[in-house]
Amino acid sequence: MWLSTVLRGAVPRVSLGQGLRLPPCGITQARLKHGVAAPAGFSRRHFKKDLISMLDGSMAPVAVTEIRQYLRDGNISFHDGYSCLHVPSPFSPNKDNLLFIDKTTGRFLCKDTLLEGTWEDFKDSMHLLLKEGCSFLSPDTMASYLEDSDCEDGERQLTNLEISRIWNKAVWLHDLEDEDAQLIKAMFNISKITNNTLKKFGVKCFQPTKSLVFPWYNPRDLTMKGLKLLSAVCQADVVSYIETVYPGPSHYHNLFGITVMGKKDTEVVITSQEVDSLAVHQATGVTTVSLPRGINCLPPVLLPYLEQFKRITLWLGDDLRAWEASKLFARKLSIKRCSLIRPGDKQPSPLKGLNLGLNLNKLLKTSLPASHKSIISFRQLRNDVFSQLENIEQVAGVKWTRFPELNKLLKGHRNGELTVFTGPTGSGKTTFISEYALDLCMQGVNTLWGSFELNNIRLARVMLTQFSLLRLEEQLDKYDEWADQFEELPLFFMTFHGEQNIKSVITTMQHAVYMYDINHVLIDNLQFMMGQEHLFSDKFAVQDHIIGAFRKFATENGCHVTLVIHPRKEDDDKELQTSSIFGSAKASQEADNVLILQDRKLVSGQGKRHLQVSKNRFDGDVGVFALEFNKSTLTFTSSKSKAKVKKVSKENETPDPLPETPSKKK
């Protein structure tokens, strides 16, 4: 209680952003837990230019066989590493300095000069090297050639000034009065972390907001490239934490602790939070680094810095989402060298273990190899079964905050599942599904939109309205404020529009999963892929092939796919059923969940929207609840006071109609 009282007076309710309005408490807490940084609120980018992160077929990964063949044809020596190919850097006179080429994307990084670029950039540089007839290319020459155009010079300079201002004003904890230092440590539960450990990792305190400051050093010359502030906020006696990063999350590629690791170290522990890395290193002396976005993402640009390690232990947290992220990241890092710490009461997060007085060296020895032989008995399954029973709420998935009635039926949004969504034409399918996805994205679910029917600018405008709950066209002075916050969501869009080939779409999805650790892909809608597939084949066979491809993708990548499919033509006075989905029965058979947006036509002539869960493979609960549409904010709300959620025991049984009440039509 005393800490809560202190926090109320010590920590302001706004971050360092310029007049930024903080998101609701629930979103703030989720962003800390799942590693999504709170909006920096500093950038002022054009919405159409930079707000939408696009993915299309041109970003498809390059085949590693193509990379190897190019290097062989050019007589360029290379070593096959874990995630990257190692070649002598053409940007350094010292050929012992290596350049790393990502095996999946072809992007390169020279650790000596910190130059990076695409596979095409690498080939262009080799062509230029041959043309100039020199032994290496000047980094200055290539820096200008590969200059990042995403961030304008003026904005970059302002951000650098802000970084310098915060860093220079921050103080070392050992320079604080003992009472102040103890208070700061108590706020962040790091009382057992010594000042020497904090100094070794460069952690300071920014006193105006009582925040911890974690630096992002340039590994080449130890200059400051960015920083993360961790601030504590107390609401109703509950302490939550806000992360603010400079530059913004999209430019913040940092392995905290990279300057502490030695060049000859062969083992490393990767954590999801900086404070966990401090705990691991202090208790064990093992080399440790933490990820910039926690369990939310492992940016491939960081993989070259981890190539030197023969053994990697992933200790990302103490819940089921951390465990799932560990398995996903191990695939990027090469599972042969990865071990995982299974979360549980006896194996908590590193900081919690340190505070409980546990032996972290012993916990590290309990790590499990990420790779294993085929499971052939319950003995090999029993730990996974126990983990699910122990974390039953987390197994149910991420909960919706805007649709509590949907949580009562589906229980949550789970990775690796396929959801089929349908509804009558004009019922508001795209509007509802965009809010359904936005709700999850605001909680840290990395989301990729494939909108083939509605162009991305219109879709982003709808989602921004749903996010701000304002008619921004009438309040343009607030546009930048909300666009800055919306920009920091882990949200990406495919640039496909109109009819597309399923192979191109799946390839782009795979690339997005690798680059951005996408957890949720939305396809609106399936019919736009059927015209490109086997024009002379049976249309139902084509649809079955496409659905099978999405089902396989969801399972193999541990990624949830929501697939919009138009219904068959039905009479206006009839409700849609699972059998109303266009095509054969394969769509409903392959789907884990089937959602139907009903737009009932009443005897009175009035309409009422309902969302029906007609299939739920997780626990079998199905049912229906009423929705009210707010035209000004383009949002749906469940009318809890007017209709109760009804459940039925059989998956395909239609629930009894709910009491009808008038509502606005879209």
XYZ file of C-alpha atoms in Angstrom:
666
model
C 0.000 0.000 0.000
C 2.805 2.401 0.854
C 4.283 1.919 -2.596
C 0.949 2.658 -4.263
C 0.667 5.873 -2.272
C 4.177 6.927 -3.240
C 3.546 6.144 -6.891
C 0.440 8.298 -7.013
C 2.501 11.297 -6.053
C 5.760 10.395 -7.741
C 4.774 9.299 -11.237
C 2.863 11.505 -13.666
C -0.036 10.024 -15.588
C 1.456 10.922 -18.968
C 4.580 9.685 -20.701
C 7.346 11.848 -22.132
C 5.484 12.168 -25.413
C 4.496 15.683 -26.399
C 0.940 15.925 -25.073
C 0.238 12.245 -25.779
C -2.943 10.761 -24.378
C -2.208 7.393 -22.827
C -4.262 4.363 -23.863
C -6.689 2.743 -21.404
C -5.189 0.917 -18.427
C -5.938 -2.542 -19.772
C -4.040 -1.856 -22.984
C -1.121 -0.347 -21.085
C -0.757 -3.421 -18.902
C -1.048 -5.778 -21.844
C 1.669 -3.903 -23.705
C 4.075 -4.348 -20.860
C 3.326 -8.021 -20.457
C 3.487 -8.850 -24.115
C 6.394 -6.598 -24.947
C 4.621 -3.959 -27.006
C 5.994 -0.522 -26.333
C 3.610 2.273 -25.506
C 3.408 5.001 -28.170
C 6.358 7.342 -28.165
C 4.151 10.197 -29.281
C 7.052 12.059 -30.815
C 6.900 11.345 -34.516
C 4.782 13.382 -36.924
C 4.607 11.278 -40.060
C 2.175 11.524 -42.932
C -0.592 8.986 -42.522
C -0.712 7.876 -46.148
C 3.044 7.696 -46.478
C 4.209 5.925 -43.363
C 1.319 4.882 -41.152
C 0.453 1.782 -43.130
C 3.123 -0.899 -43.186
C 2.636 -2.727 -46.461
C 3.501 -6.228 -47.597
C 3.209 -7.511 -51.134
C 4.657 -10.116 -53.447
C 7.764 -8.033 -54.106
C 8.788 -8.598 -50.485
C 8.735 -12.375 -50.828
C 11.775 -14.080 -49.303
C 14.654 -15.038 -51.562
C 15.557 -18.729 -51.747
C 18.760 -19.599 -49.901
C 19.768 -21.805 -52.840
C 19.694 -18.695 -55.049
C 21.917 -16.826 -52.577
C 24.434 -19.667 -52.378
C 24.536 -20.012 -56.171
C 25.152 -16.281 -56.621
C 28.038 -16.379 -54.137
C 29.570 -19.428 -55.831
C 29.248 -17.832 -59.283
C 31.037 -14.738 -57.965
C 33.784 -16.791 -56.265
C 32.731 -15.291 -52.919
C 33.646 -17.530 -50.014
C 30.904 -18.092 -47.439
C 30.184 -20.053 -44.294
C 26.754 -21.567 -43.630
C 25.726 -20.313 -40.187
C 22.632 -20.904 -38.072
C 20.349 -18.199 -39.452
C 22.719 -16.381 -41.811
C 25.410 -16.950 -44.391
C 28.761 -15.404 -43.386
C 30.816 -13.722 -46.126
C 33.814 -11.341 -46.056
C 32.479 -7.796 -45.868
C 32.982 -5.795 -49.095
C 32.684 -2.625 -46.987
C 35.740 -3.220 -44.827
C 39.438 -3.346 -45.785
C 39.868 -6.084 -43.173
C 38.522 -9.275 -44.722
C 38.211 -10.834 -41.272
C 35.217 -8.564 -40.729
C 32.122 -10.451 -41.768
C 28.895 -9.563 -43.473
C 25.813 -11.630 -42.585
C 23.101 -12.521 -45.119
C 19.767 -13.706 -43.743
C 18.956 -17.131 -45.220
C 15.230 -16.389 -45.413
C 15.020 -12.773 -46.575
C 18.441 -12.117 -48.134
C 18.883 -8.925 -46.075
C 22.483 -8.257 -45.067
C 24.277 -6.594 -42.171
C 27.942 -5.677 -41.847
C 28.659 -5.650 -38.106
C 31.847 -3.625 -38.582
C 30.281 -0.706 -40.468
C 26.620 -1.367 -39.473
C 25.597 -1.051 -43.121
C 22.506 -3.080 -43.971
C 20.204 -3.539 -46.936
C 18.209 -5.917 -49.097
C 19.495 -8.799 -51.205
C 19.175 -6.565 -54.271
C 21.279 -3.927 -52.493
C 23.969 -6.528 -51.849
C 24.054 -7.579 -55.498
C 24.196 -3.933 -56.579
C 27.109 -3.290 -54.227
C 29.001 -6.289 -55.618
C 28.358 -5.031 -59.150
C 29.637 -1.585 -58.146
C 32.689 -3.140 -56.506
C 33.504 -5.006 -59.721
C 32.888 -1.909 -61.851
C 35.141 0.307 -59.729
C 37.848 -2.369 -59.630
C 38.618 -1.722 -55.954
C 39.135 -4.120 -53.051
C 36.328 -2.676 -50.919
C 33.629 -0.008 -50.986
C 33.775 3.006 -48.729
C 31.104 2.832 -46.006
C 30.324 6.502 -46.678
C 29.648 5.705 -50.322
C 27.373 2.808 -49.488
C 25.720 4.643 -46.605
C 24.527 7.323 -49.003
C 23.466 4.667 -51.505
C 21.525 2.655 -48.897
C 20.298 5.652 -46.912
C 17.096 4.949 -45.028
C 14.361 7.167 -46.399
C 11.704 6.122 -43.883
C 12.686 8.792 -41.405
C 13.202 12.363 -42.540
C 16.427 14.116 -41.551
C 14.651 16.768 -39.502
C 12.662 14.215 -37.571
C 15.769 12.090 -36.988
C 17.651 15.086 -35.626
C 14.792 15.984 -33.280
C 14.646 12.424 -32.015
C 18.407 12.358 -31.443
C 18.167 15.619 -29.496
C 15.427 14.155 -27.330
C 17.521 11.016 -26.714
C 20.524 13.131 -25.723
C 18.410 15.352 -23.481
C 16.928 12.418 -21.578
C 20.215 10.514 -21.315
C 22.221 13.511 -20.121
C 19.584 14.420 -17.555
C 19.338 10.844 -16.254
C 21.567 9.848 -13.318
C 23.206 6.650 -12.155
C 21.388 5.001 -9.275
C 24.538 4.942 -7.174
C 24.577 8.757 -7.372
C 21.112 9.030 -5.829
C 20.446 9.364 -2.135
C 20.006 5.916 -0.579
C 16.343 6.549 0.177
C 15.598 7.652 -3.395
C 17.510 4.735 -4.875
C 15.646 2.264 -2.656
C 12.323 3.782 -3.687
C 13.148 3.476 -7.399
C 14.250 -0.130 -6.970
C 11.123 -0.979 -4.981
C 8.923 0.525 -7.698
C 10.371 -1.858 -10.271
C 10.964 -4.869 -7.983
C 14.732 -4.733 -8.534
C 15.826 -4.246 -4.914
C 18.148 -7.263 -5.234
C 19.854 -5.882 -8.359
C 23.086 -4.200 -7.306
C 24.204 -0.764 -8.451
C 27.276 -2.393 -10.014
C 25.065 -4.566 -12.241
C 22.949 -1.563 -13.233
C 26.087 0.440 -14.080
C 27.571 -2.441 -16.061
C 24.482 -2.556 -18.309
C 24.229 1.249 -18.463
C 20.894 1.561 -16.627
C 20.089 5.058 -15.340
C 17.195 6.812 -13.620
C 15.232 9.683 -15.178
C 14.091 11.514 -12.060
C 11.341 13.782 -13.507
C 9.185 10.681 -14.131
C 10.909 8.228 -11.758
C 11.691 6.048 -14.796
C 14.400 3.498 -15.505
C 16.416 4.285 -18.633
C 17.755 1.382 -20.710
C 20.262 2.489 -23.367
C 20.608 1.241 -26.925
C 24.284 1.521 -27.719
C 25.867 1.401 -31.141
C 27.830 -1.889 -30.893
C 30.530 -0.456 -33.147
C 31.624 2.601 -31.134
C 29.302 2.578 -28.073
C 27.585 5.801 -29.100
C 23.953 6.274 -28.104
C 21.427 5.185 -30.759
C 18.254 5.107 -28.694
C 16.766 4.323 -25.324
C 13.772 2.834 -23.576
C 12.083 4.371 -20.555
C 10.173 2.167 -18.139
C 7.729 4.123 -15.984
C 5.447 2.923 -13.195
C 1.829 4.026 -12.827
C -0.567 3.147 -10.011
C -4.302 2.878 -10.598
C -6.633 1.488 -7.925
C -3.682 0.092 -5.963
C -2.491 -1.832 -9.037
C 0.967 -0.952 -10.350
C 1.359 -1.128 -14.118
C 4.277 -0.143 -16.321
C 4.603 1.956 -19.448
C 7.397 1.568 -21.990
C 8.392 4.581 -24.092
C 11.068 4.158 -26.755
C 13.164 6.611 -28.756
C 13.178 6.341 -31.719
C 9.706 4.808 -32.188
C 9.148 1.037 -32.021
C 9.390 0.608 -35.787
C 12.995 1.932 -35.665
C 13.998 0.549 -32.280
C 16.113 -2.555 -33.012
C 17.960 -3.223 -29.792
C 19.501 -6.197 -28.010
C 19.878 -4.863 -24.488
C 23.155 -6.134 -23.066
C 24.931 -6.478 -26.406
C 27.836 -4.306 -25.227
C 28.402 -6.590 -22.214
C 28.829 -9.778 -24.256
C 32.299 -10.891 -25.213
C 33.356 -11.649 -28.789
C 34.310 -15.203 -27.822
C 31.197 -16.030 -25.779
C 29.440 -19.147 -27.032
C 26.401 -19.312 -24.728
C 23.681 -16.740 -24.138
C 20.361 -16.458 -22.325
C 17.675 -14.427 -24.104
C 14.980 -12.785 -21.972
C 11.923 -10.702 -22.834
C 12.505 -7.901 -20.313
C 15.630 -5.886 -19.493
C 15.166 -6.416 -15.743
C 15.201 -10.193 -16.328
C 18.558 -9.929 -18.113
C 19.954 -8.015 -15.151
C 18.761 -10.772 -12.807
C 20.192 -13.623 -14.913
C 23.610 -12.040 -15.331
C 23.947 -11.019 -11.695
C 22.909 -14.446 -10.366
C 24.789 -16.642 -12.853
C 27.409 -14.548 -14.641
C 26.072 -15.926 -17.944
C 25.979 -13.678 -21.002
C 22.433 -12.434 -21.445
C 20.474 -10.108 -23.721
C 16.831 -9.020 -23.848
C 14.582 -8.422 -26.853
C 13.353 -4.899 -27.706
C 9.696 -5.930 -27.992
C 9.567 -8.767 -25.488
C 7.667 -11.870 -26.538
C 5.915 -9.904 -29.262
C 8.640 -10.026 -31.895
C 12.194 -11.135 -32.683
C 13.217 -8.799 -35.545
C 15.365 -10.690 -38.091
C 17.735 -7.685 -38.224
C 19.035 -8.840 -34.816
C 19.898 -12.402 -35.887
C 23.486 -11.596 -37.036
C 24.356 -10.486 -33.499
C 23.388 -13.948 -32.228
C 25.310 -15.982 -34.824
C 28.373 -16.439 -32.584
C 26.478 -18.466 -29.978
C 26.505 -22.254 -30.128
C 23.920 -22.553 -27.347
C 20.956 -20.242 -26.767
C 18.557 -20.516 -23.835
C 15.224 -18.759 -24.237
C 13.787 -17.677 -20.856
C 11.033 -15.319 -21.912
C 8.649 -15.321 -18.975
C 6.358 -17.310 -16.732
C 3.176 -17.724 -18.763
C 1.923 -19.724 -21.712
C 2.361 -16.912 -24.248
C 6.033 -16.701 -23.311
C 6.341 -20.459 -23.863
C 4.693 -20.246 -27.293
C 6.939 -17.326 -28.249
C 10.005 -19.324 -27.153
C 9.120 -22.140 -29.538
C 8.439 -19.690 -32.362
C 11.705 -17.769 -31.900
C 13.693 -21.016 -31.658
C 12.684 -21.775 -35.243
C 14.260 -18.492 -36.383
C 17.419 -19.056 -34.366
C 17.825 -22.730 -35.439
C 16.221 -25.150 -32.990
C 19.336 -27.329 -32.894
C 21.145 -24.821 -30.682
C 18.156 -23.626 -28.620
C 16.893 -24.681 -25.205
C 13.722 -23.410 -23.538
C 12.768 -22.718 -19.935
C 9.247 -24.015 -19.399
C 7.181 -21.533 -17.340
C 5.608 -22.629 -14.087
C 5.465 -21.982 -10.354
C 8.851 -23.636 -9.848
C 10.325 -21.944 -12.913
C 9.186 -18.298 -12.813
C 10.653 -15.379 -14.726
C 14.307 -14.607 -13.888
C 13.603 -11.479 -11.815
C 10.838 -13.189 -9.863
C 13.112 -16.179 -9.263
C 15.876 -13.914 -7.986
C 13.469 -12.123 -5.652
C 12.210 -15.477 -4.337
C 15.753 -16.564 -3.572
C 15.774 -19.403 -6.130
C 18.999 -20.744 -7.623
C 18.954 -19.437 -11.197
C 21.871 -21.678 -12.192
C 19.761 -24.720 -11.319
C 16.808 -23.313 -13.230
C 18.980 -22.866 -16.317
C 19.924 -26.532 -16.112
C 16.243 -27.486 -16.311
C 15.970 -26.034 -19.836
C 14.532 -28.353 -22.469
C 15.937 -28.808 -25.981
C 13.789 -27.073 -28.577
C 14.207 -29.985 -30.987
C 13.031 -33.499 -30.248
C 12.089 -36.725 -32.007
C 8.535 -37.520 -32.991
C 6.209 -37.826 -30.024
C 5.271 -41.482 -29.596
C 3.916 -41.724 -26.057
C 2.062 -39.800 -23.372
C 5.325 -39.558 -21.420
C 6.534 -37.064 -23.991
C 3.227 -35.199 -23.877
C 2.579 -35.112 -20.164
C 4.524 -31.899 -19.461
C 2.637 -30.057 -22.195
C -0.678 -31.374 -20.890
C 0.198 -30.292 -17.355
C 1.257 -26.848 -18.593
C -2.121 -26.359 -20.282
C -4.032 -27.520 -17.192
C -1.939 -25.204 -15.023
C -2.584 -22.209 -17.311
C -6.140 -22.933 -18.419
C -7.096 -19.250 -18.824
C -4.044 -18.549 -20.961
C -4.731 -21.630 -23.092
C -8.114 -20.099 -23.919
C -6.282 -17.255 -25.666
C -6.323 -13.455 -25.769
C -9.632 -11.972 -24.618
C -11.556 -9.287 -26.485
C -12.075 -6.092 -24.489
C -14.876 -4.726 -26.682
C -16.824 -7.984 -27.016
C -17.111 -9.645 -23.591
C -20.024 -11.806 -24.813
C -17.739 -13.264 -27.477
C -15.313 -14.282 -24.716
C -18.106 -16.213 -23.012
C -18.499 -18.339 -26.119
C -15.105 -18.587 -27.862
C -13.163 -18.022 -24.581
C -10.421 -16.174 -26.500
C -8.302 -15.822 -29.638
C -5.857 -18.736 -30.007
C -2.842 -19.218 -32.257
C -2.898 -21.938 -34.902
C -6.654 -21.857 -35.477
C -8.751 -21.136 -38.574
C -11.865 -18.959 -38.185
C -14.422 -18.690 -40.983
C -16.564 -15.539 -40.896
C -19.629 -14.908 -43.033
C -22.715 -12.697 -43.216
C -25.204 -11.252 -45.705
C -24.102 -8.655 -48.220
C -24.339 -5.175 -46.680
C -24.569 -6.447 -43.109
C -21.262 -4.802 -42.101
C -18.904 -7.803 -42.241
C -15.781 -5.775 -43.023
C -16.641 -3.103 -40.436
C -17.187 -5.681 -37.716
C -14.178 -7.842 -38.555
C -11.891 -4.786 -38.614
C -12.953 -3.869 -35.055
C -12.738 -7.528 -34.005
C -9.111 -7.565 -35.226
C -8.280 -4.068 -33.926
C -9.356 -5.102 -30.417
C -6.774 -7.907 -30.446
C -4.093 -5.784 -32.124
C -4.380 -3.174 -29.360
C -3.484 -5.941 -26.914
C -0.268 -6.850 -28.714
C -1.506 -9.440 -31.248
C 0.630 -8.834 -34.354
C -1.875 -8.495 -37.178
C -1.669 -8.754 -40.982
C -4.596 -7.598 -43.100
C -5.271 -8.928 -46.583
C -8.126 -6.742 -47.802
C -8.823 -7.637 -51.418
C -12.260 -6.020 -51.534
C -11.685 -2.733 -49.677
C -8.548 -0.708 -50.455
C -6.107 -0.171 -47.609
C -6.604 3.586 -47.275
C -10.333 3.142 -46.705
C -9.747 0.206 -44.360
C -7.164 2.164 -42.342
C -9.569 5.092 -42.124
C -12.277 2.809 -40.719
C -9.882 1.283 -38.191
C -8.519 4.681 -37.134
C -12.087 5.863 -36.487
C -12.776 2.715 -34.450
C -9.511 3.224 -32.572
C -10.067 6.892 -31.694
C -13.866 6.623 -31.272
C -14.033 10.049 -32.922
C -15.164 11.504 -36.221
C -11.716 12.825 -37.080
C -12.941 14.488 -40.268
C -14.706 16.913 -37.941
C -11.710 17.259 -35.579
C -8.669 17.400 -37.845
C -6.620 19.121 -35.144
C -6.607 15.806 -33.272
C -5.567 13.743 -36.295
C -1.808 13.710 -35.628
C -2.298 12.759 -31.998
C -4.397 9.714 -32.817
C -2.452 8.799 -35.955
C 0.760 8.683 -33.887
C -0.826 6.257 -31.444
C -2.392 4.161 -34.200
C 0.923 4.031 -36.042
C 2.585 2.188 -33.165
C 0.142 -0.730 -33.265
C 1.666 -4.005 -34.559
C -0.507 -3.746 -37.677
C 0.473 -4.531 -41.277
C -1.382 -4.589 -44.592
C -0.867 -6.549 -47.802
C -0.941 -4.339 -50.879
C -2.885 -6.900 -52.895
C -6.246 -5.709 -54.210
C -8.738 -7.532 -56.395
C -8.150 -11.067 -57.659
C -4.943 -12.701 -56.405
C -3.084 -15.972 -56.705
C -3.183 -18.109 -53.542
C 0.519 -18.967 -53.858
C 1.518 -15.273 -53.809
C -0.723 -14.619 -50.825
C 0.654 -17.570 -48.809
C 4.246 -16.590 -49.667
C 3.615 -13.054 -48.445
C 2.022 -14.384 -45.249
C 5.045 -16.604 -44.583
C 7.347 -13.637 -45.080
C 5.277 -11.566 -42.641
C 5.414 -14.300 -39.996
C 9.204 -14.462 -40.280
C 9.784 -10.705 -40.335
C 7.153 -9.500 -37.870
C 6.076 -12.636 -35.942
C 2.495 -12.213 -37.126
C -0.071 -13.914 -34.864
C -3.258 -13.086 -36.784
C -3.925 -12.931 -40.532
C -7.260 -11.692 -41.915
C -8.315 -12.479 -45.476
C -11.269 -10.513 -46.850
C -12.337 -12.434 -48.789
C -11.766 -15.905 -50.193
C -13.737 -15.337 -53.402
C -11.058 -12.901 -54.658
C -8.571 -15.777 -54.966
C -10.792 -18.158 -56.874
C -10.623 -16.352 -60.209
C -6.827 -16.790 -60.365
C -6.832 -20.513 -59.626
C -7.340 -23.162 -62.310
C -9.769 -21.265 -64.476
C -11.028 -24.457 -66.056
C -11.346 -26.471 -62.835
C -14.403 -27.105 -60.732
C -14.961 -23.989 -58.587
C -15.729 -26.009 -55.467
C -12.522 -28.004 -55.862
C -10.622 -24.727 -56.234
C -12.180 -23.349 -53.066
C -11.345 -26.527 -51.157
C -7.723 -26.228 -52.289
C -7.528 -22.622 -51.058
C -9.122 -23.432 -47.702
C -6.716 -26.356 -47.284
C -3.770 -24.013 -47.933
C -4.916 -21.594 -45.218
C -5.586 -24.471 -42.804
C -2.067 -25.816 -43.377
C -0.539 -22.355 -42.968
C -2.309 -21.748 -39.647
C -1.195 -25.104 -38.246
C 2.415 -25.016 -39.426
C 3.059 -21.405 -38.429
C 1.090 -21.290 -35.179
C -0.773 -18.307 -36.626
C -4.513 -17.631 -36.409
C -6.174 -17.116 -39.796
C -9.576 -15.420 -40.067
C -11.112 -16.073 -43.475
C -14.125 -14.121 -44.735
C -16.340 -16.123 -47.103
C -19.508 -14.808 -48.686
C -22.647 -16.903 -48.119
C -24.767 -18.619 -50.710
C -27.774 -16.722 -51.993
C -30.516 -17.096 -49.376
C -33.983 -15.662 -48.980
C -33.943 -12.341 -47.120
C -36.277 -13.637 -44.419
C -34.098 -16.634 -43.545
C -31.195 -16.734 -41.129
C -27.836 -17.974 -42.340
C -26.606 -21.349 -41.135
C -23.212 -23.060 -41.279
C -24.459 -24.726 -44.442
C -25.022 -21.261 -45.941
C -21.272 -20.732 -46.419
C -20.466 -20.701 -50.129
C -18.859 -23.851 -51.535
C -18.629 -27.393 -50.256
C -18.678 -28.424 -46.608
C -14.875 -28.263 -46.399
C -14.871 -24.675 -45.104
C -16.913 -25.514 -42.016
C -15.135 -28.857 -41.558
C -11.634 -27.383 -41.635
C -12.534 -24.352 -39.511
C -11.988 -24.324 -35.776
C -14.534 -21.535 -35.405
C -17.434 -20.385 -37.547
C -18.854 -16.893 -36.935
C -21.987 -15.585 -38.665
C -23.060 -11.946 -38.623
C -26.855 -12.244 -38.763
C -28.942 -9.351 -40.075
C -32.475 -10.475 -39.262
C -35.496 -9.064 -41.070
C -38.369 -8.784 -38.627
C -42.101 -8.832 -39.277
C -42.155 -5.140 -38.371
C -39.647 -4.444 -41.105
C -36.945 -3.436 -38.666
C -33.563 -5.136 -38.613
C -31.417 -6.436 -35.788
C -27.799 -7.566 -36.023
C -26.554 -10.559 -34.052
C -23.259 -12.390 -33.955
C -23.664 -16.145 -33.957
C -20.914 -18.582 -33.005
C -22.064 -21.720 -34.812
C -18.872 -23.752 -34.338
C -16.270 -23.722 -31.581
C -13.809 -26.587 -31.614
C -12.076 -25.414 -28.403
C -14.840 -26.385 -25.971
C -17.997 -26.748 -28.038
C -19.862 -23.714 -26.675
C -21.914 -21.976 -29.352
C -24.545 -19.279 -29.161
C -25.624 -15.836 -30.266
C -25.734 -12.287 -28.919
C -27.160 -9.009 -30.174
C -25.058 -6.154 -31.557
C -25.762 -2.424 -31.671
C -24.027 -0.352 -34.362
C -22.757 3.174 -33.707
C -22.516 4.876 -37.073
C -20.452 7.854 -35.859
C -17.601 5.676 -34.536
C -18.186 2.685 -36.872
C -18.183 0.378 -33.845
C -20.331 -2.458 -32.604
C -21.341 -3.031 -28.990
C -23.145 -6.007 -27.528
C -26.479 -4.999 -26.036
C -26.054 -6.884 -22.779
C -29.099 -5.359 -21.143
C -31.439 -6.391 -23.958
C -30.302 -9.868 -24.837
C -28.560 -12.686 -23.056
C -25.963 -14.946 -24.553
C -27.423 -18.358 -25.196
C -25.353 -21.494 -25.368
C -26.237 -24.844 -26.873
C -24.485 -28.113 -26.342
C -24.346 -29.294 -29.937
C -21.936 -27.535 -32.264
C -24.224 -27.300 -35.269
C -27.525 -26.686 -33.494
C -29.014 -23.242 -34.032
C -29.928 -21.404 -30.805
C -33.465 -20.193 -30.187
C -34.136 -16.689 -31.485
C -33.460 -13.900 -29.034
C -36.023 -11.213 -28.219
C -36.071 -8.766 -31.085
C -35.464 -5.054 -30.459
C -35.069 -2.291 -33.036
C -31.617 -1.004 -33.888
C -30.008 1.279 -36.382
C -29.247 -0.079 -39.788
C -25.867 0.637 -41.264
